[in-house]
Tab-separated table of C-alpha atoms in Angstrom:
chain	number	residue	atom	x	y	z
A	1	UNK	CA	81.014	130.221	68.383
A	2	UNK	CA	80.402	131.007	72.048
A	3	UNK	CA	83.552	132.613	73.543
A	4	UNK	CA	83.034	130.630	76.776
A	5	UNK	CA	84.813	127.715	75.112
A	6	UNK	CA	87.834	129.563	73.700
A	7	UNK	CA	90.186	128.274	76.416
A	8	UNK	CA	89.406	124.615	75.669
A	9	UNK	CA	91.735	124.277	72.687
A	10	UNK	CA	89.335	124.865	69.800
A	11	UNK	CA	90.081	123.570	66.312
A	12	UNK	CA	88.148	124.890	63.316
A	13	UNK	CA	87.666	123.793	59.711
A	14	UNK	CA	85.765	125.844	57.127
A	15	UNK	CA	84.696	125.271	53.536
A	16	UNK	CA	84.125	127.722	50.709
A	17	UNK	CA	80.353	127.254	50.964
A	18	UNK	CA	80.385	128.650	54.517
A	19	UNK	CA	80.210	125.297	56.304
A	20	UNK	CA	82.202	125.166	59.532
A	21	UNK	CA	82.969	122.675	62.276
A	22	UNK	CA	84.445	123.472	65.696
A	23	UNK	CA	86.026	120.756	67.848
A	24	UNK	CA	87.379	121.092	71.380
A	25	UNK	CA	90.496	119.237	72.457
A	26	UNK	CA	88.815	118.950	75.835
A	27	UNK	CA	86.712	115.826	75.468
A	28	UNK	CA	87.512	115.379	71.775
A	29	UNK	CA	84.181	117.129	71.503
A	30	UNK	CA	82.467	118.468	68.373
A	31	UNK	CA	80.858	121.689	69.620
A	32	UNK	CA	79.433	123.212	66.462
A	33	UNK	CA	78.501	122.260	62.919
A	34	UNK	CA	77.304	125.167	60.792
A	35	UNK	CA	75.923	124.175	57.394
A	36	UNK	CA	73.251	125.351	55.004
A	37	UNK	CA	73.229	128.762	56.639
A	38	UNK	CA	72.548	127.689	60.222
A	39	UNK	CA	73.761	125.753	63.243
A	40	UNK	CA	72.917	122.055	63.137
A	41	UNK	CA	74.014	120.922	66.599
A	42	UNK	CA	72.488	121.892	69.923
A	43	UNK	CA	74.844	123.387	72.516
A	44	UNK	CA	73.187	124.349	75.779
A	45	UNK	CA	73.203	127.981	76.818
A	46	UNK	CA	73.927	126.614	80.305
A	47	UNK	CA	76.717	124.298	79.185
A	48	UNK	CA	79.606	124.156	81.653
A	49	UNK	CA	82.947	125.163	80.134
A	50	UNK	CA	85.292	124.738	83.099
A	51	UNK	CA	87.529	122.139	81.451
A	52	UNK	CA	86.606	119.571	84.089
A	53	UNK	CA	82.953	118.652	83.650
A	54	UNK	CA	81.299	117.260	80.501
A	55	UNK	CA	79.928	119.759	78.000
A	56	UNK	CA	76.189	119.578	77.352
A	57	UNK	CA	75.527	119.362	73.616
A	58	UNK	CA	77.432	118.862	70.380
A	59	UNK	CA	78.867	115.373	69.936
A	60	UNK	CA	80.324	113.999	73.187
A	61	UNK	CA	82.416	110.816	72.970
A	62	UNK	CA	81.272	108.115	75.401
A	63	UNK	CA	84.192	105.737	76.100
A	64	UNK	CA	84.959	103.152	77.433
A	65	UNK	CA	81.492	102.776	78.943
A	66	UNK	CA	78.013	103.703	77.814
A	67	UNK	CA	75.821	105.380	80.441
A	68	UNK	CA	76.060	103.744	83.865
A	69	UNK	CA	76.448	100.210	82.527
A	70	UNK	CA	79.662	99.450	84.339
A	71	UNK	CA	81.868	100.544	87.200
A	72	UNK	CA	83.043	103.874	85.767
A	73	UNK	CA	81.412	107.279	85.981
A	74	UNK	CA	78.510	107.744	83.563
A	75	UNK	CA	79.648	107.538	79.916
A	76	UNK	CA	83.277	106.910	80.894
A	77	UNK	CA	86.164	109.351	80.986
A	78	UNK	CA	87.015	110.278	77.377
A	79	UNK	CA	84.635	113.253	77.341
A	80	UNK	CA	86.494	114.904	80.234
A	81	UNK	CA	90.082	114.275	79.097
A	82	UNK	CA	92.283	116.554	77.000
A	83	UNK	CA	93.007	114.986	73.620
A	84	UNK	CA	96.071	115.604	71.434
A	85	UNK	CA	95.825	116.988	67.928
A	86	UNK	CA	97.350	114.817	65.197
A	87	UNK	CA	98.394	116.715	62.046
A	88	UNK	CA	96.206	115.875	59.053
A	89	UNK	CA	97.072	116.389	55.406
A	90	UNK	CA	93.383	116.857	54.606
A	91	UNK	CA	92.236	120.459	54.954
A	92	UNK	CA	88.696	119.366	55.798
A	93	UNK	CA	89.682	116.995	58.634
A	94	UNK	CA	90.415	117.315	62.352
A	95	UNK	CA	92.233	114.345	63.897
A	96	UNK	CA	92.465	113.966	67.669
A	97	UNK	CA	93.950	111.151	69.748
A	98	UNK	CA	93.582	109.992	73.344
A	99	UNK	CA	95.810	107.351	74.942
A	100	UNK	CA	96.052	105.957	78.432
A	101	UNK	CA	97.806	107.909	81.170
A	102	UNK	CA	98.272	107.479	84.909
A	103	UNK	CA	94.793	108.778	85.698
A	104	UNK	CA	92.992	106.621	83.134
A	105	UNK	CA	94.956	103.549	84.232
A	106	UNK	CA	93.837	104.188	87.791
A	107	UNK	CA	90.212	104.254	86.669
A	108	UNK	CA	90.414	101.607	83.946
A	109	UNK	CA	93.680	99.620	83.784
A	110	UNK	CA	93.787	99.134	80.013
A	111	UNK	CA	96.205	100.352	77.339
A	112	UNK	CA	94.444	101.939	74.379
A	113	UNK	CA	94.580	104.460	71.570
A	114	UNK	CA	91.407	106.331	70.673
A	115	UNK	CA	91.408	108.267	67.389
A	116	UNK	CA	88.690	110.716	66.409
A	117	UNK	CA	88.454	111.902	62.796
A	118	UNK	CA	86.009	114.736	62.121
A	119	UNK	CA	85.538	115.407	58.407
A	120	UNK	CA	83.608	118.388	57.093
A	121	UNK	CA	81.915	118.086	53.702
A	122	UNK	CA	79.438	120.333	51.910
A	123	UNK	CA	76.112	119.543	53.584
A	124	UNK	CA	77.579	116.685	55.679
A	125	UNK	CA	79.507	115.958	58.872
A	126	UNK	CA	81.428	112.686	59.189
A	127	UNK	CA	82.585	111.627	62.680
A	128	UNK	CA	84.696	108.482	62.990
A	129	UNK	CA	85.933	106.866	66.204
A	130	UNK	CA	88.695	104.243	66.098
A	131	UNK	CA	89.619	102.165	69.158
A	132	UNK	CA	92.847	100.144	69.373
A	133	UNK	CA	93.966	97.746	72.089
A	134	UNK	CA	97.635	98.670	72.477
A	135	UNK	CA	98.197	96.410	75.487
A	136	UNK	CA	98.868	92.716	75.857
A	137	UNK	CA	95.528	91.547	77.277
A	138	UNK	CA	92.028	91.463	75.749
A	139	UNK	CA	89.362	93.865	76.934
A	140	UNK	CA	85.873	94.984	75.925
A	141	UNK	CA	84.185	98.367	75.622
A	142	UNK	CA	80.838	100.005	75.064
A	143	UNK	CA	80.350	103.604	73.994
A	144	UNK	CA	78.687	106.108	71.701
A	145	UNK	CA	78.821	109.296	69.716
A	146	UNK	CA	76.196	111.119	71.805
A	147	UNK	CA	75.005	113.491	69.076
A	148	UNK	CA	72.658	116.368	69.978
A	149	UNK	CA	70.837	117.462	66.813
A	150	UNK	CA	69.361	120.961	66.934
A	151	UNK	CA	65.689	121.069	65.967
A	152	UNK	CA	63.003	123.732	65.660
A	153	UNK	CA	60.406	122.098	67.885
A	154	UNK	CA	60.564	118.630	69.410
A	155	UNK	CA	56.810	118.173	69.136
A	156	UNK	CA	56.928	118.816	65.383
A	157	UNK	CA	59.830	116.421	64.814
A	158	UNK	CA	59.827	112.889	63.431
A	159	UNK	CA	62.622	110.306	63.387
A	160	UNK	CA	62.082	107.714	60.676
A	161	UNK	CA	63.757	104.365	60.031
A	162	UNK	CA	63.316	102.605	63.386
A	163	UNK	CA	60.180	100.601	62.641
A	164	UNK	CA	60.574	96.853	63.140
A	165	UNK	CA	63.698	97.107	65.289
A	166	UNK	CA	64.093	95.569	68.718
A	167	UNK	CA	63.994	98.417	71.243
A	168	UNK	CA	64.962	98.671	74.894
A	169	UNK	CA	62.977	101.359	76.698
A	170	UNK	CA	65.329	102.407	79.482
A	171	UNK	CA	62.641	104.470	81.233
A	172	UNK	CA	60.101	101.645	81.454
A	173	UNK	CA	62.756	98.902	81.491
A	174	UNK	CA	61.007	96.915	78.768
A	175	UNK	CA	62.041	95.192	75.538
A	176	UNK	CA	59.668	95.355	72.583
A	177	UNK	CA	59.640	95.611	68.806
A	178	UNK	CA	59.145	99.123	67.468
A	179	UNK	CA	55.829	99.261	65.592
A	180	UNK	CA	55.792	102.999	64.875
A	181	UNK	CA	57.259	104.816	61.901
A	182	UNK	CA	58.576	107.404	64.397
A	183	UNK	CA	58.990	107.349	68.199
A	184	UNK	CA	56.492	109.320	70.259
A	185	UNK	CA	58.455	112.472	71.057
A	186	UNK	CA	55.653	114.129	73.007
A	187	UNK	CA	56.910	112.273	76.087
A	188	UNK	CA	60.402	111.735	77.554
A	189	UNK	CA	62.370	109.133	75.635
A	190	UNK	CA	65.465	107.098	76.457
A	191	UNK	CA	65.510	104.114	74.119
A	192	UNK	CA	68.144	101.828	72.630
A	193	UNK	CA	67.323	100.450	69.184
A	194	UNK	CA	69.298	97.308	68.417
A	195	UNK	CA	70.866	96.031	65.185
A	196	UNK	CA	70.465	99.241	63.214
A	197	UNK	CA	71.485	98.707	59.586
A	198	UNK	CA	69.658	101.307	57.525
A	199	UNK	CA	69.817	105.098	57.631
A	200	UNK	CA	67.569	107.167	59.864
A	201	UNK	CA	65.903	110.392	58.822
A	202	UNK	CA	65.138	113.288	61.148
A	203	UNK	CA	62.515	115.723	59.906
A	204	UNK	CA	61.325	118.888	61.561
A	205	UNK	CA	59.759	122.156	60.419
A	206	UNK	CA	62.890	123.379	58.600
A	207	UNK	CA	65.168	120.473	57.834
A	208	UNK	CA	65.667	116.875	56.874
A	209	UNK	CA	68.819	115.201	58.222
A	210	UNK	CA	69.844	111.751	57.031
A	211	UNK	CA	71.725	109.868	59.762
A	212	UNK	CA	73.991	107.007	58.722
A	213	UNK	CA	76.113	104.815	60.960
A	214	UNK	CA	78.530	101.921	60.592
A	215	UNK	CA	80.443	99.835	63.109
A	216	UNK	CA	78.036	100.895	65.849
A	217	UNK	CA	75.267	98.291	66.173
A	218	UNK	CA	72.769	100.357	68.157
A	219	UNK	CA	71.084	103.750	68.014
A	220	UNK	CA	70.058	105.592	71.169
A	221	UNK	CA	67.282	108.187	71.072
A	222	UNK	CA	67.120	110.515	74.069
A	223	UNK	CA	65.272	113.580	75.236
A	224	UNK	CA	64.516	114.136	78.936
A	225	UNK	CA	61.215	115.936	78.494
A	226	UNK	CA	60.164	119.104	80.284
A	227	UNK	CA	59.971	117.840	83.875
A	228	UNK	CA	63.295	115.992	83.955
A	229	UNK	CA	65.067	118.729	81.966
A	230	UNK	CA	64.092	121.278	84.628
A	231	UNK	CA	66.159	119.249	87.095
A	232	UNK	CA	69.242	119.207	84.848
A	233	UNK	CA	71.257	122.322	85.672
A	234	UNK	CA	73.096	122.565	82.357
A	235	UNK	CA	69.956	122.490	80.214
A	236	UNK	CA	68.399	125.946	79.979
A	237	UNK	CA	64.676	126.580	80.527
A	238	UNK	CA	62.670	125.198	77.611
A	239	UNK	CA	65.760	123.982	75.787
A	240	UNK	CA	64.574	120.371	75.827
A	241	UNK	CA	62.358	121.293	72.868
A	242	UNK	CA	65.426	122.385	70.876
A	243	UNK	CA	67.257	119.064	70.543
A	244	UNK	CA	66.972	115.363	69.983
A	245	UNK	CA	69.876	113.056	70.743
A	246	UNK	CA	70.336	110.442	68.026
A	247	UNK	CA	73.390	108.501	69.108
A	248	UNK	CA	75.439	105.961	67.195
A	249	UNK	CA	76.176	103.499	69.980
A	250	UNK	CA	77.526	100.138	71.033
A	251	UNK	CA	75.390	99.130	74.004
A	252	UNK	CA	73.887	95.656	73.757
A	253	UNK	CA	77.048	93.755	72.765
A	254	UNK	CA	80.391	95.131	74.012
A	255	UNK	CA	83.222	95.155	71.481
A	256	UNK	CA	85.908	92.638	72.458
A	257	UNK	CA	89.419	93.555	71.328
A	258	UNK	CA	92.346	91.187	71.558
A	259	UNK	CA	95.859	92.624	71.912
A	260	UNK	CA	96.640	94.730	68.842
A	261	UNK	CA	93.094	94.644	67.465
A	262	UNK	CA	91.126	97.720	66.406
A	263	UNK	CA	87.481	98.640	65.947
A	264	UNK	CA	85.923	101.493	63.996
A	265	UNK	CA	82.582	103.233	64.490
A	266	UNK	CA	81.167	106.064	62.411
A	267	UNK	CA	78.231	108.433	62.162
A	268	UNK	CA	77.486	110.683	59.185
A	269	UNK	CA	74.917	113.494	59.237
A	270	UNK	CA	73.715	114.702	55.823
A	271	UNK	CA	71.410	117.606	55.087
A	272	UNK	CA	68.948	116.630	52.388
């Protein structure tokens, strides 16, 4: 694991088969998942590790807002807050929690508890996000697990399982039905697929990753492409070919939570 991140409160779990997951308390952020003899998540060589700005790569938590669809900063504030570790009896699990404080109440006057469970299994990574309304008034949220999957070559990658779904192309600002067995990844992509129920499958030159989600209704597929990536300071030269974001997300229909209610979203990555 890159030593640049050592000061961010790293938590590590390892299995006998050599699998390992590294999670930062800053952002409640999964930084690394090593399985099957190699790294499975992309983490930019230019990622900023100053403990203030979001980290490029891994699995950022977007909460309580997805993207710029609201009044908060892009993707909300959870990915730039310091989370607290909650002791877990399970040796393969990291449990982090984020609750409101003076700063979050200034930005978003809601009382909440956000629990992140990261479970490491042989050949699988299970990330679960639980949201609880701990206040007295109802509120709604959008969000995502903004997963960056490391790939060999974007142009030799396919993402299967999206055919027939309603899709919002956020670059062209259009709504259509997906007619392809895999999105065209030879061009920039920023698309929200709605009402995802079945698993997705990412295939490249060296791997097949099965992507399952529950709770989250949408899946977001993102890669900026070469031209836009060159304008993003924390993506290194040519690195846009090394990842595809496949995000478990709640975008189209915000989750409404009454006082005391909870909601659970989950994404599981399996090497097959």
